[in-house]
Amino acid sequence: MTMQLARERARKLKADVIRFCERDMPADLLDKSRRHQVLHKDDYVRWMQLLHGQGWAVAHWPSELGGLGWSPLERFAFEDQLARLGCPWIIPFGVKYVGPVIYTYGSAAQKQRFLPRIATTEDFWAQGYSEPGAGSDLASLRTAAVRDGDHYVVNGQKVWTTYAQWADWMFCLVRTDREARPQSGISFLLVDMRSPGVTVKPIPTMDGYTHVNEVWLENVRVPLENLVGEEGAGWTYAKFLLKNERTAGAIVGMAWHALHRLKELAAEVGPDGKRPIDQPLLRNRIGEFELSFLALEEAAYQAVEAMMTGAENGGEASLIKIRGTELYQEIAQATVEVLGPAGIAWDVEALHSGGLPPLGPSDAGGILKDHFYNRAATIFGGASEIQRNIIAKGVLGL
Amino acid sequence: MSTDPEMIALLSDSARRYAADRYNFLQRHAVLQEGRGYSEKAWQDYAELGWLALRLPESEGGLEADGAAIGAVMEVVGSHLLMEPVLASAIVCAGLLVRLASAEQQARLLPALADGSLKLAFAAEALTLRDNRLNGVAASVLHGDIADQLIVVARDGQGAQDAETLYLVDAGSPGVARQSYRLVDGRGAAMLRFTEAAAERLGAGDVCAKTAVEAVCDEAAVALCAENLGIVKALLERTCEYLKVRQQFGKPIGVNQALQHRAADMYLIREETAALTKAAQRALELPAPERARIVSGAKAYIAHAARRVANEAIQMHGGVGVTEELDVSHYFRRLMVNAELFGSRDRHFARFVERSL
Ligand SMILES: Cc1cc2nc3c(=O)[nH]c(=O)nc-3n(C[C@H](O)[C@H](O)[C@H](O)COP(=O)(O)OP(=O)(O)OC[C@H]3O[C@@H](n4cnc5c(N)ncnc54)[C@H](O)[C@@H]3O)c2cc1C
């Protein structure tokens, strides 16, 4: 596909997404999502199945597996546009993370067994990478898988496992060889969350919600057939997955959405009869965001194109992650400040029930919740510091 | 109008080879010291390389180069800090002539521009015009020191306040007093005083110069983005080399994470500068309001971002970073000048904000 064609298709797709959002998106779901209310498992499953109905949930997969032959540019534009419209997050663990690992490295039986149910979100997946002792230094992970006949016996603890409380399956990095170099002793294992010995304990976070969990694994028996690819090659698959994790169009769309909302709020006439956006200091601050957004958007799309043509230098995914998340956080902070008293009033119950916040516009509570949650955006998926290490070492050779 | 990618690659290649052979840091030093920022020899080379005809129509033997093609040359102008008036004469003044001059004027002036025998400079500060005579002062005219002729903006005091017209003035004519000086980066400039100076009007009576001047100034701003990209790339490269070879405390200074992260931030800026430059080049083909937004956004962002890269480059070089002997300080000074040319950071930022909010 030529780049010209890919760009045209991405443009058309964005228009299709806008039309879908206007015509086919259930009003209650859209309202909840636009007000950044807490979404529950059934909301997400409904959302993912809506997308699947359009063919979009796995459109980036190969066509023989139900994909639409999307280029990375289309996938990026798609995530970007959905986020701009304030649609829910596309839960990535199945369709974006483990799905591609399975169809790239998995056995025929694994493809047959898992992929169709990933596409339809009949199975909900979680990502079991991080451990108490292995955060940024993921390769130091210690959860052990030891062979016993036709099973692995898994012991250890995962942490920060998003939506483990809902998951049917968890893809895990486990250590199968203690003697080898840290990276080469790791394997990629698919764990049934209903297996005996799996315990999920929630970790409440400051946004008043539970996304993340501890997952304890005690003598969990996992059939050998749930090993993906080769034993000891898990790190390779993890790196393959990581690239998909970091090249997220939603980062751009979220920054756009937040900036758009900030501009709306700042343009409302306040009790003093003035519009905040007419105050020179705020106007200047928003202008700087707008300028940073222009840089982010151009750099991100050109980075995706470079990755498609093989013209990349290796730092592109880090660039999108660092600049997107840092800009989003600054915008979110400014928005909370513009909300004034409504930016410090907090009603967790209302967030869960879809009710109204104590003060301010109907999305004030949700804006706060997202502001809290996204303090983690510069930590998960490779912290900003780690991204800078990657650039310094991998790209600049320092 | 869009230049063939192969032509762009060719331009870029030949410019790189030329600059590496004939305009390296030592050769440039001679131009800086002895030539007062101008080399006639280099200027003739540029004519042969086709740079002076970049902006001209094909009928005049030109390339009708688009933003990307001009950028390919300007990036090298930046990376090697070429000092001759490629931007002022071959891009800005040529652009004004192509847009505004009559057929007769074009036939007379363009061939001389292309072969290097005519150097033009542009005075953007508006002068007054009465009875075809110019009066007033243009305080800061880039390359006004060496220009043969000047294109000036003048108001006749009759029509609307912004009814500007362009005039051509001979720099050596009796009514023009020229006070030459140097800019901090070594390029020449001049303060020009016009006293009843004879002037030739560019083009026919009813052409609106304002639109053309705005378009050409946007082209110049975009060309400067590309020039700054060349500088930012060079500074990042120099700095990374230095971080690897300079040893302190028994190890290369680049093993310190405090410096690695700062280098990573320079990389982020380099990528953004490249992306915004490309976006601004594309925007030159858009309708004026959208063009203005993106061009000014790019110029404003890059002005500060590039200065930050230069500050960091000096800091990470330690003492040698501030010396004459090292190119880093020369890049720093060039960026200072480029930030001011064709619209300061604040002016472009204000224009960007006005069109964004
Ligand atoms: C909301 C949320 C959801 C998450 N979801 C999941 C999930 O679904 N599955 C999963 O497996 N994990 C998940 N994570 C875990 C996440 O990937 C880790 O938090 C992340 O890898 C950082 O590890 P850590 O928290 O142990 O911090 P640490 O690694 O201890 O880092 C602490 C600080 O030190 C810095 N630091 C560490 N090493 C270096 C270094 N070499 N140089 C410079 N600075 C350094 C870090 O940048 C950070 O600022 C989630 C985390 C959060 C907060």
mmCIF file of N, CA and C in Angstrom, chain A residues 78-190:
data_model
loop_
_atom_site.group_PDB
_atom_site.id
_atom_site.type_symbol
_atom_site.label_atom_id
_atom_site.label_comp_id
_atom_site.label_asym_id
_atom_site.label_seq_id
_atom_site.Cartn_x
_atom_site.Cartn_y
_atom_site.Cartn_z
ATOM 1 N N PHE A 78 -7.588 5.434 14.058
ATOM 2 C CA PHE A 78 -8.821 4.907 14.650
ATOM 3 C C PHE A 78 -8.848 5.169 16.157
ATOM 4 N N GLU A 79 -7.771 4.782 16.835
ATOM 5 C CA GLU A 79 -7.712 4.983 18.290
ATOM 6 C C GLU A 79 -7.735 6.473 18.623
ATOM 7 N N ASP A 80 -7.039 7.254 17.805
ATOM 8 C CA ASP A 80 -6.990 8.697 18.007
ATOM 9 C C ASP A 80 -8.402 9.281 17.918
ATOM 10 N N GLN A 81 -9.113 8.923 16.858
ATOM 11 C CA GLN A 81 -10.427 9.523 16.627
ATOM 12 C C GLN A 81 -11.424 9.120 17.714
ATOM 13 N N LEU A 82 -11.399 7.847 18.109
ATOM 14 C CA LEU A 82 -12.317 7.415 19.174
ATOM 15 C C LEU A 82 -12.075 8.218 20.447
ATOM 16 N N ALA A 83 -10.802 8.420 20.776
ATOM 17 C CA ALA A 83 -10.488 9.148 22.003
ATOM 18 C C ALA A 83 -10.902 10.620 21.874
ATOM 19 N N ARG A 84 -10.731 11.204 20.687
ATOM 20 C CA ARG A 84 -11.160 12.597 20.500
ATOM 21 C C ARG A 84 -12.654 12.731 20.745
ATOM 22 N N LEU A 85 -13.408 11.694 20.362
ATOM 23 C CA LEU A 85 -14.854 11.749 20.512
ATOM 24 C C LEU A 85 -15.298 11.445 21.937
ATOM 25 N N GLY A 86 -14.357 11.102 22.785
ATOM 26 C CA GLY A 86 -14.705 10.795 24.173
ATOM 27 C C GLY A 86 -15.302 9.415 24.341
ATOM 28 N N CYS A 87 -15.009 8.514 23.415
ATOM 29 C CA CYS A 87 -15.505 7.134 23.535
ATOM 30 C C CYS A 87 -14.694 6.386 24.591
ATOM 31 N N PRO A 88 -15.200 5.247 25.068
ATOM 32 C CA PRO A 88 -14.446 4.489 26.075
ATOM 33 C C PRO A 88 -13.103 4.000 25.521
ATOM 34 N N TRP A 89 -12.240 3.661 26.446
ATOM 35 C CA TRP A 89 -10.944 3.076 26.140
ATOM 36 C C TRP A 89 -11.143 1.720 25.474
ATOM 37 N N ILE A 90 -10.355 1.446 24.476
ATOM 38 C CA ILE A 90 -10.381 0.097 23.906
ATOM 39 C C ILE A 90 -9.506 -0.779 24.783
ATOM 40 N N ILE A 91 -10.138 -1.728 25.488
ATOM 41 C CA ILE A 91 -9.343 -2.588 26.368
ATOM 42 C C ILE A 91 -8.359 -3.362 25.493
ATOM 43 N N PRO A 92 -7.069 -3.131 25.684
ATOM 44 C CA PRO A 92 -6.115 -3.635 24.695
ATOM 45 C C PRO A 92 -5.605 -5.050 24.947
ATOM 46 N N PHE A 93 -5.818 -5.563 26.171
ATOM 47 C CA PHE A 93 -5.077 -6.768 26.557
ATOM 48 C C PHE A 93 -5.317 -7.947 25.614
ATOM 49 N N GLY A 94 -6.560 -8.101 25.147
ATOM 50 C CA GLY A 94 -6.865 -9.195 24.212
ATOM 51 C C GLY A 94 -6.535 -8.817 22.785
ATOM 52 N N VAL A 95 -7.312 -7.859 22.256
ATOM 53 C CA VAL A 95 -7.249 -7.597 20.813
ATOM 54 C C VAL A 95 -5.923 -6.983 20.372
ATOM 55 N N LYS A 96 -5.314 -6.195 21.237
ATOM 56 C CA LYS A 96 -4.118 -5.494 20.787
ATOM 57 C C LYS A 96 -2.821 -6.144 21.282
ATOM 58 N N TYR A 97 -2.868 -6.707 22.494
ATOM 59 C CA TYR A 97 -1.626 -7.239 23.052
ATOM 60 C C TYR A 97 -1.458 -8.734 22.787
ATOM 61 N N VAL A 98 -2.307 -9.538 23.439
ATOM 62 C CA VAL A 98 -2.014 -10.977 23.371
ATOM 63 C C VAL A 98 -2.432 -11.576 22.022
ATOM 64 N N GLY A 99 -3.484 -11.034 21.419
ATOM 65 C CA GLY A 99 -3.940 -11.559 20.130
ATOM 66 C C GLY A 99 -2.806 -11.630 19.110
ATOM 67 N N PRO A 100 -2.166 -10.497 18.819
ATOM 68 C CA PRO A 100 -1.056 -10.529 17.866
ATOM 69 C C PRO A 100 0.096 -11.463 18.272
ATOM 70 N N VAL A 101 0.356 -11.591 19.592
ATOM 71 C CA VAL A 101 1.415 -12.516 20.012
ATOM 72 C C VAL A 101 0.998 -13.946 19.651
ATOM 73 N N ILE A 102 -0.278 -14.259 19.898
ATOM 74 C CA ILE A 102 -0.733 -15.627 19.614
ATOM 75 C C ILE A 102 -0.707 -15.910 18.105
ATOM 76 N N TYR A 103 -1.203 -14.955 17.298
ATOM 77 C CA TYR A 103 -1.203 -15.307 15.870
ATOM 78 C C TYR A 103 0.179 -15.212 15.237
ATOM 79 N N THR A 104 1.119 -14.543 15.894
ATOM 80 C CA THR A 104 2.473 -14.475 15.347
ATOM 81 C C THR A 104 3.333 -15.636 15.833
ATOM 82 N N TYR A 105 3.199 -15.992 17.111
ATOM 83 C CA TYR A 105 4.115 -16.991 17.677
ATOM 84 C C TYR A 105 3.421 -18.257 18.183
ATOM 85 N N GLY A 106 2.094 -18.242 18.276
ATOM 86 C CA GLY A 106 1.392 -19.356 18.904
ATOM 87 C C GLY A 106 1.222 -20.572 17.994
ATOM 88 N N SER A 107 0.751 -21.668 18.602
ATOM 89 C CA SER A 107 0.508 -22.898 17.845
ATOM 90 C C SER A 107 -0.851 -22.805 17.142
ATOM 91 N N ALA A 108 -1.054 -23.712 16.184
ATOM 92 C CA ALA A 108 -2.332 -23.732 15.466
ATOM 93 C C ALA A 108 -3.483 -23.922 16.454
ATOM 94 N N ALA A 109 -3.265 -24.812 17.442
ATOM 95 C CA ALA A 109 -4.328 -25.082 18.414
ATOM 96 C C ALA A 109 -4.644 -23.835 19.241
ATOM 97 N N GLN A 110 -3.594 -23.101 19.622
ATOM 98 C CA GLN A 110 -3.822 -21.869 20.403
ATOM 99 C C GLN A 110 -4.595 -20.846 19.581
ATOM 100 N N LYS A 111 -4.230 -20.719 18.307
ATOM 101 C CA LYS A 111 -4.935 -19.746 17.462
ATOM 102 C C LYS A 111 -6.412 -20.083 17.398
ATOM 103 N N GLN A 112 -6.662 -21.381 17.178
ATOM 104 C CA GLN A 112 -8.054 -21.812 17.047
ATOM 105 C C GLN A 112 -8.842 -21.623 18.342
ATOM 106 N N ARG A 113 -8.161 -21.886 19.428
ATOM 107 C CA ARG A 113 -8.856 -21.853 20.706
ATOM 108 C C ARG A 113 -9.090 -20.426 21.202
ATOM 109 N N PHE A 114 -8.065 -19.584 21.068
ATOM 110 C CA PHE A 114 -8.141 -18.275 21.739
ATOM 111 C C PHE A 114 -8.605 -17.118 20.858
ATOM 112 N N LEU A 115 -8.147 -17.107 19.601
ATOM 113 C CA LEU A 115 -8.366 -15.886 18.815
ATOM 114 C C LEU A 115 -9.834 -15.512 18.617
ATOM 115 N N PRO A 116 -10.694 -16.497 18.261
ATOM 116 C CA PRO A 116 -12.097 -16.093 18.049
ATOM 117 C C PRO A 116 -12.724 -15.477 19.298
ATOM 118 N N ARG A 117 -12.363 -15.997 20.454
ATOM 119 C CA ARG A 117 -12.974 -15.498 21.701
ATOM 120 C C ARG A 117 -12.339 -14.184 22.157
ATOM 121 N N ILE A 118 -11.130 -13.920 21.680
ATOM 122 C CA ILE A 118 -10.525 -12.605 21.930
ATOM 123 C C ILE A 118 -11.243 -11.565 21.079
ATOM 124 N N ALA A 119 -11.470 -11.922 19.810
ATOM 125 C CA ALA A 119 -12.091 -10.975 18.881
ATOM 126 C C ALA A 119 -13.455 -10.517 19.393
ATOM 127 N N THR A 120 -14.204 -11.439 19.989
ATOM 128 C CA THR A 120 -15.562 -11.120 20.423
ATOM 129 C C THR A 120 -15.617 -10.671 21.883
ATOM 130 N N THR A 121 -14.468 -10.636 22.558
ATOM 131 C CA THR A 121 -14.389 -10.326 23.988
ATOM 132 C C THR A 121 -15.263 -11.292 24.812
ATOM 133 N N GLU A 122 -15.436 -12.511 24.332
ATOM 134 C CA GLU A 122 -16.063 -13.528 25.180
ATOM 135 C C GLU A 122 -15.116 -13.877 26.310
ATOM 136 N N ASP A 123 -13.818 -13.806 26.008
ATOM 137 C CA ASP A 123 -12.825 -13.943 27.073
ATOM 138 C C ASP A 123 -12.263 -12.560 27.381
ATOM 139 N N PHE A 124 -12.163 -12.250 28.642
ATOM 140 C CA PHE A 124 -11.566 -10.991 29.079
ATOM 141 C C PHE A 124 -10.139 -11.316 29.538
ATOM 142 N N TRP A 125 -9.171 -10.551 29.057
ATOM 143 C CA TRP A 125 -7.767 -10.859 29.345
ATOM 144 C C TRP A 125 -7.133 -9.829 30.253
ATOM 145 N N ALA A 126 -6.103 -10.286 30.978
ATOM 146 C CA ALA A 126 -5.282 -9.371 31.780
ATOM 147 C C ALA A 126 -3.812 -9.644 31.474
ATOM 148 N N GLN A 127 -2.984 -8.646 31.819
ATOM 149 C CA GLN A 127 -1.555 -8.710 31.518
ATOM 150 C C GLN A 127 -0.761 -8.903 32.804
ATOM 151 N N GLY A 128 -0.186 -10.075 32.978
ATOM 152 C CA GLY A 128 0.551 -10.362 34.209
ATOM 153 C C GLY A 128 2.051 -10.274 34.005
ATOM 154 N N TYR A 129 2.545 -9.072 33.995
ATOM 155 C CA TYR A 129 3.991 -8.850 33.817
ATOM 156 C C TYR A 129 4.636 -8.446 35.144
ATOM 157 N N SER A 130 4.186 -7.269 35.666
ATOM 158 C CA SER A 130 4.883 -6.655 36.792
ATOM 159 C C SER A 130 4.778 -7.496 38.048
ATOM 160 N N GLU A 131 5.824 -7.381 38.864
ATOM 161 C CA GLU A 131 5.854 -8.045 40.165
ATOM 162 C C GLU A 131 6.353 -7.042 41.193
ATOM 163 N N PRO A 132 6.166 -7.387 42.479
ATOM 164 C CA PRO A 132 6.628 -6.434 43.502
ATOM 165 C C PRO A 132 8.100 -6.064 43.320
ATOM 166 N N GLY A 133 8.924 -7.040 42.942
ATOM 167 C CA GLY A 133 10.353 -6.738 42.793
ATOM 168 C C GLY A 133 10.744 -6.416 41.366
ATOM 169 N N ALA A 134 9.806 -6.486 40.448
ATOM 170 C CA ALA A 134 10.137 -6.296 39.032
ATOM 171 C C ALA A 134 9.162 -5.315 38.403
ATOM 172 N N GLY A 135 9.525 -4.032 38.450
ATOM 173 C CA GLY A 135 8.708 -2.986 37.823
ATOM 174 C C GLY A 135 9.364 -2.585 36.525
ATOM 175 N N SER A 136 10.085 -1.486 36.568
ATOM 176 C CA SER A 136 10.814 -1.050 35.382
ATOM 177 C C SER A 136 11.801 -2.128 34.936
ATOM 178 N N ASP A 137 12.407 -2.769 35.916
ATOM 179 C CA ASP A 137 13.356 -3.839 35.601
ATOM 180 C C ASP A 137 12.603 -5.157 35.504
ATOM 181 N N LEU A 138 11.815 -5.234 34.452
ATOM 182 C CA LEU A 138 10.905 -6.370 34.309
ATOM 183 C C LEU A 138 11.650 -7.698 34.215
ATOM 184 N N ALA A 139 12.830 -7.679 33.614
ATOM 185 C CA ALA A 139 13.558 -8.933 33.400
ATOM 186 C C ALA A 139 13.999 -9.584 34.703
ATOM 187 N N SER A 140 13.863 -8.858 35.820
ATOM 188 C CA SER A 140 14.239 -9.473 37.094
ATOM 189 C C SER A 140 13.078 -10.249 37.719
ATOM 190 N N LEU A 141 12.023 -10.470 36.955
ATOM 191 C CA LEU A 141 10.829 -11.124 37.516
ATOM 192 C C LEU A 141 11.149 -12.528 38.035
ATOM 193 N N ARG A 142 10.408 -12.954 39.060
ATOM 194 C CA ARG A 142 10.764 -14.192 39.759
ATOM 195 C C ARG A 142 9.665 -15.233 39.783
ATOM 196 N N THR A 143 8.463 -14.881 39.365
ATOM 197 C CA THR A 143 7.399 -15.899 39.343
ATOM 198 C C THR A 143 7.892 -17.104 38.553
ATOM 199 N N ALA A 144 7.881 -18.261 39.198
ATOM 200 C CA ALA A 144 8.557 -19.425 38.621
ATOM 201 C C ALA A 144 7.558 -20.419 38.053
ATOM 202 N N ALA A 145 7.901 -20.978 36.900
ATOM 203 C CA ALA A 145 7.104 -22.059 36.323
ATOM 204 C C ALA A 145 8.016 -23.279 36.178
ATOM 205 N N VAL A 146 7.649 -24.342 36.881
ATOM 206 C CA VAL A 146 8.486 -25.547 36.883
ATOM 207 C C VAL A 146 7.697 -26.683 36.258
ATOM 208 N N ARG A 147 8.341 -27.400 35.341
ATOM 209 C CA ARG A 147 7.650 -28.500 34.668
ATOM 210 C C ARG A 147 7.350 -29.646 35.621
ATOM 211 N N ASP A 148 6.146 -30.193 35.470
ATOM 212 C CA ASP A 148 5.778 -31.382 36.233
ATOM 213 C C ASP A 148 4.874 -32.200 35.318
ATOM 214 N N GLY A 149 5.470 -33.165 34.622
ATOM 215 C CA GLY A 149 4.705 -33.945 33.642
ATOM 216 C C GLY A 149 4.251 -33.066 32.503
ATOM 217 N N ASP A 150 2.936 -33.064 32.230
ATOM 218 C CA ASP A 150 2.443 -32.245 31.120
ATOM 219 C C ASP A 150 1.911 -30.899 31.604
ATOM 220 N N HIS A 151 2.385 -30.468 32.772
ATOM 221 C CA HIS A 151 1.998 -29.166 33.307
ATOM 222 C C HIS A 151 3.212 -28.361 33.752
ATOM 223 N N TYR A 152 3.003 -27.024 33.839
ATOM 224 C CA TYR A 152 3.910 -26.183 34.619
ATOM 225 C C TYR A 152 3.240 -25.950 35.962
ATOM 226 N N VAL A 153 4.053 -25.912 36.995
ATOM 227 C CA VAL A 153 3.529 -25.496 38.289
ATOM 228 C C VAL A 153 4.051 -24.082 38.555
ATOM 229 N N VAL A 154 3.124 -23.134 38.696
ATOM 230 C CA VAL A 154 3.516 -21.726 38.770
ATOM 231 C C VAL A 154 3.354 -21.211 40.198
ATOM 232 N N ASN A 155 4.412 -20.530 40.676
ATOM 233 C CA ASN A 155 4.389 -19.912 41.995
ATOM 234 C C ASN A 155 4.968 -18.503 41.918
ATOM 235 N N GLY A 156 4.275 -17.570 42.547
ATOM 236 C CA GLY A 156 4.806 -16.204 42.560
ATOM 237 C C GLY A 156 3.698 -15.193 42.736
ATOM 238 N N GLN A 157 4.071 -13.928 42.553
ATOM 239 C CA GLN A 157 3.076 -12.869 42.702
ATOM 240 C C GLN A 157 3.220 -11.829 41.610
ATOM 241 N N LYS A 158 2.096 -11.530 40.981
ATOM 242 C CA LYS A 158 2.030 -10.419 40.027
ATOM 243 C C LYS A 158 1.374 -9.229 40.727
ATOM 244 N N VAL A 159 1.652 -8.045 40.202
ATOM 245 C CA VAL A 159 1.050 -6.870 40.832
ATOM 246 C C VAL A 159 0.706 -5.836 39.765
ATOM 247 N N TRP A 160 -0.196 -4.955 40.094
ATOM 248 C CA TRP A 160 -0.686 -3.899 39.187
ATOM 249 C C TRP A 160 -1.481 -4.480 38.027
ATOM 250 N N THR A 161 -2.003 -5.681 38.186
ATOM 251 C CA THR A 161 -2.642 -6.352 37.066
ATOM 252 C C THR A 161 -4.020 -5.724 36.824
ATOM 253 N N THR A 162 -4.095 -4.954 35.758
ATOM 254 C CA THR A 162 -5.317 -4.216 35.453
ATOM 255 C C THR A 162 -6.453 -5.179 35.103
ATOM 256 N N TYR A 163 -7.599 -4.964 35.744
ATOM 257 C CA TYR A 163 -8.819 -5.735 35.500
ATOM 258 C C TYR A 163 -8.652 -7.247 35.706
ATOM 259 N N ALA A 164 -7.687 -7.631 36.535
ATOM 260 C CA ALA A 164 -7.570 -9.063 36.856
ATOM 261 C C ALA A 164 -8.865 -9.552 37.497
ATOM 262 N N GLN A 165 -9.577 -8.633 38.176
ATOM 263 C CA GLN A 165 -10.815 -9.038 38.863
ATOM 264 C C GLN A 165 -11.893 -9.465 37.869
ATOM 265 N N TRP A 166 -11.762 -9.071 36.629
ATOM 266 C CA TRP A 166 -12.745 -9.449 35.609
ATOM 267 C C TRP A 166 -12.225 -10.521 34.657
ATOM 268 N N ALA A 167 -10.939 -10.813 34.747
ATOM 269 C CA ALA A 167 -10.303 -11.561 33.657
ATOM 270 C C ALA A 167 -10.637 -13.048 33.689
ATOM 271 N N ASP A 168 -10.826 -13.603 32.502
ATOM 272 C CA ASP A 168 -10.920 -15.049 32.345
ATOM 273 C C ASP A 168 -9.529 -15.632 32.176
ATOM 274 N N TRP A 169 -8.671 -14.871 31.528
ATOM 275 C CA TRP A 169 -7.322 -15.335 31.224
ATOM 276 C C TRP A 169 -6.314 -14.251 31.539
ATOM 277 N N MET A 170 -5.099 -14.686 31.827
ATOM 278 C CA MET A 170 -4.016 -13.727 32.037
ATOM 279 C C MET A 170 -2.794 -14.236 31.275
ATOM 280 N N PHE A 171 -2.224 -13.367 30.424
ATOM 281 C CA PHE A 171 -0.935 -13.761 29.830
ATOM 282 C C PHE A 171 0.165 -13.279 30.752
ATOM 283 N N CYS A 172 1.103 -14.193 30.993
ATOM 284 C CA CYS A 172 2.081 -13.980 32.051
ATOM 285 C C CYS A 172 3.494 -14.130 31.534
ATOM 286 N N LEU A 173 4.395 -13.378 32.112
ATOM 287 C CA LEU A 173 5.806 -13.687 31.935
ATOM 288 C C LEU A 173 6.243 -14.446 33.181
ATOM 289 N N VAL A 174 6.844 -15.606 32.968
ATOM 290 C CA VAL A 174 7.292 -16.426 34.101
ATOM 291 C C VAL A 174 8.727 -16.882 33.859
ATOM 292 N N ARG A 175 9.396 -17.221 34.933
ATOM 293 C CA ARG A 175 10.774 -17.685 34.808
ATOM 294 C C ARG A 175 10.779 -19.209 34.738
ATOM 295 N N THR A 176 11.315 -19.729 33.632
ATOM 296 C CA THR A 176 11.370 -21.186 33.476
ATOM 297 C C THR A 176 12.798 -21.690 33.620
ATOM 298 N N ASP A 177 13.756 -20.749 33.696
ATOM 299 C CA ASP A 177 15.147 -21.185 33.836
ATOM 300 C C ASP A 177 15.884 -20.188 34.723
ATOM 301 N N ARG A 178 16.303 -20.641 35.883
ATOM 302 C CA ARG A 178 16.976 -19.750 36.837
ATOM 303 C C ARG A 178 18.443 -19.543 36.493
ATOM 304 N N GLU A 179 19.010 -20.446 35.708
ATOM 305 C CA GLU A 179 20.453 -20.401 35.448
ATOM 306 C C GLU A 179 20.768 -19.420 34.322
ATOM 307 N N ALA A 180 19.851 -19.321 33.345
ATOM 308 C CA ALA A 180 20.141 -18.540 32.137
ATOM 309 C C ALA A 180 20.251 -17.058 32.469
ATOM 310 N N ARG A 181 20.724 -16.252 31.487
ATOM 311 C CA ARG A 181 20.705 -14.801 31.577
ATOM 312 C C ARG A 181 19.280 -14.370 31.902
ATOM 313 N N PRO A 182 19.085 -13.291 32.683
ATOM 314 C CA PRO A 182 17.713 -12.944 33.093
ATOM 315 C C PRO A 182 16.724 -12.970 31.932
ATOM 316 N N GLN A 183 17.066 -12.364 30.790
ATOM 317 C CA GLN A 183 16.113 -12.274 29.684
ATOM 318 C C GLN A 183 15.811 -13.632 29.042
ATOM 319 N N SER A 184 16.814 -14.534 29.023
ATOM 320 C CA SER A 184 16.575 -15.772 28.272
ATOM 321 C C SER A 184 15.934 -16.860 29.125
ATOM 322 N N GLY A 185 15.735 -16.607 30.423
ATOM 323 C CA GLY A 185 15.066 -17.617 31.229
ATOM 324 C C GLY A 185 13.570 -17.399 31.347
ATOM 325 N N ILE A 186 13.023 -16.485 30.496
ATOM 326 C CA ILE A 186 11.631 -16.082 30.657
ATOM 327 C C ILE A 186 10.754 -16.721 29.585
ATOM 328 N N SER A 187 9.554 -17.153 29.988
ATOM 329 C CA SER A 187 8.619 -17.736 29.028
ATOM 330 C C SER A 187 7.265 -17.037 29.103
ATOM 331 N N PHE A 188 6.495 -17.204 28.055
ATOM 332 C CA PHE A 188 5.210 -16.507 27.892
ATOM 333 C C PHE A 188 4.099 -17.536 28.074
ATOM 334 N N LEU A 189 3.339 -17.396 29.147
ATOM 335 C CA LEU A 189 2.390 -18.434 29.540
ATOM 336 C C LEU A 189 0.970 -17.875 29.628
ATOM 337 N N LEU A 190 -0.006 -18.680 29.214
ATOM 338 C CA LEU A 190 -1.403 -18.255 29.291
ATOM 339 C C LEU A 190 -2.062 -18.971 30.479
#
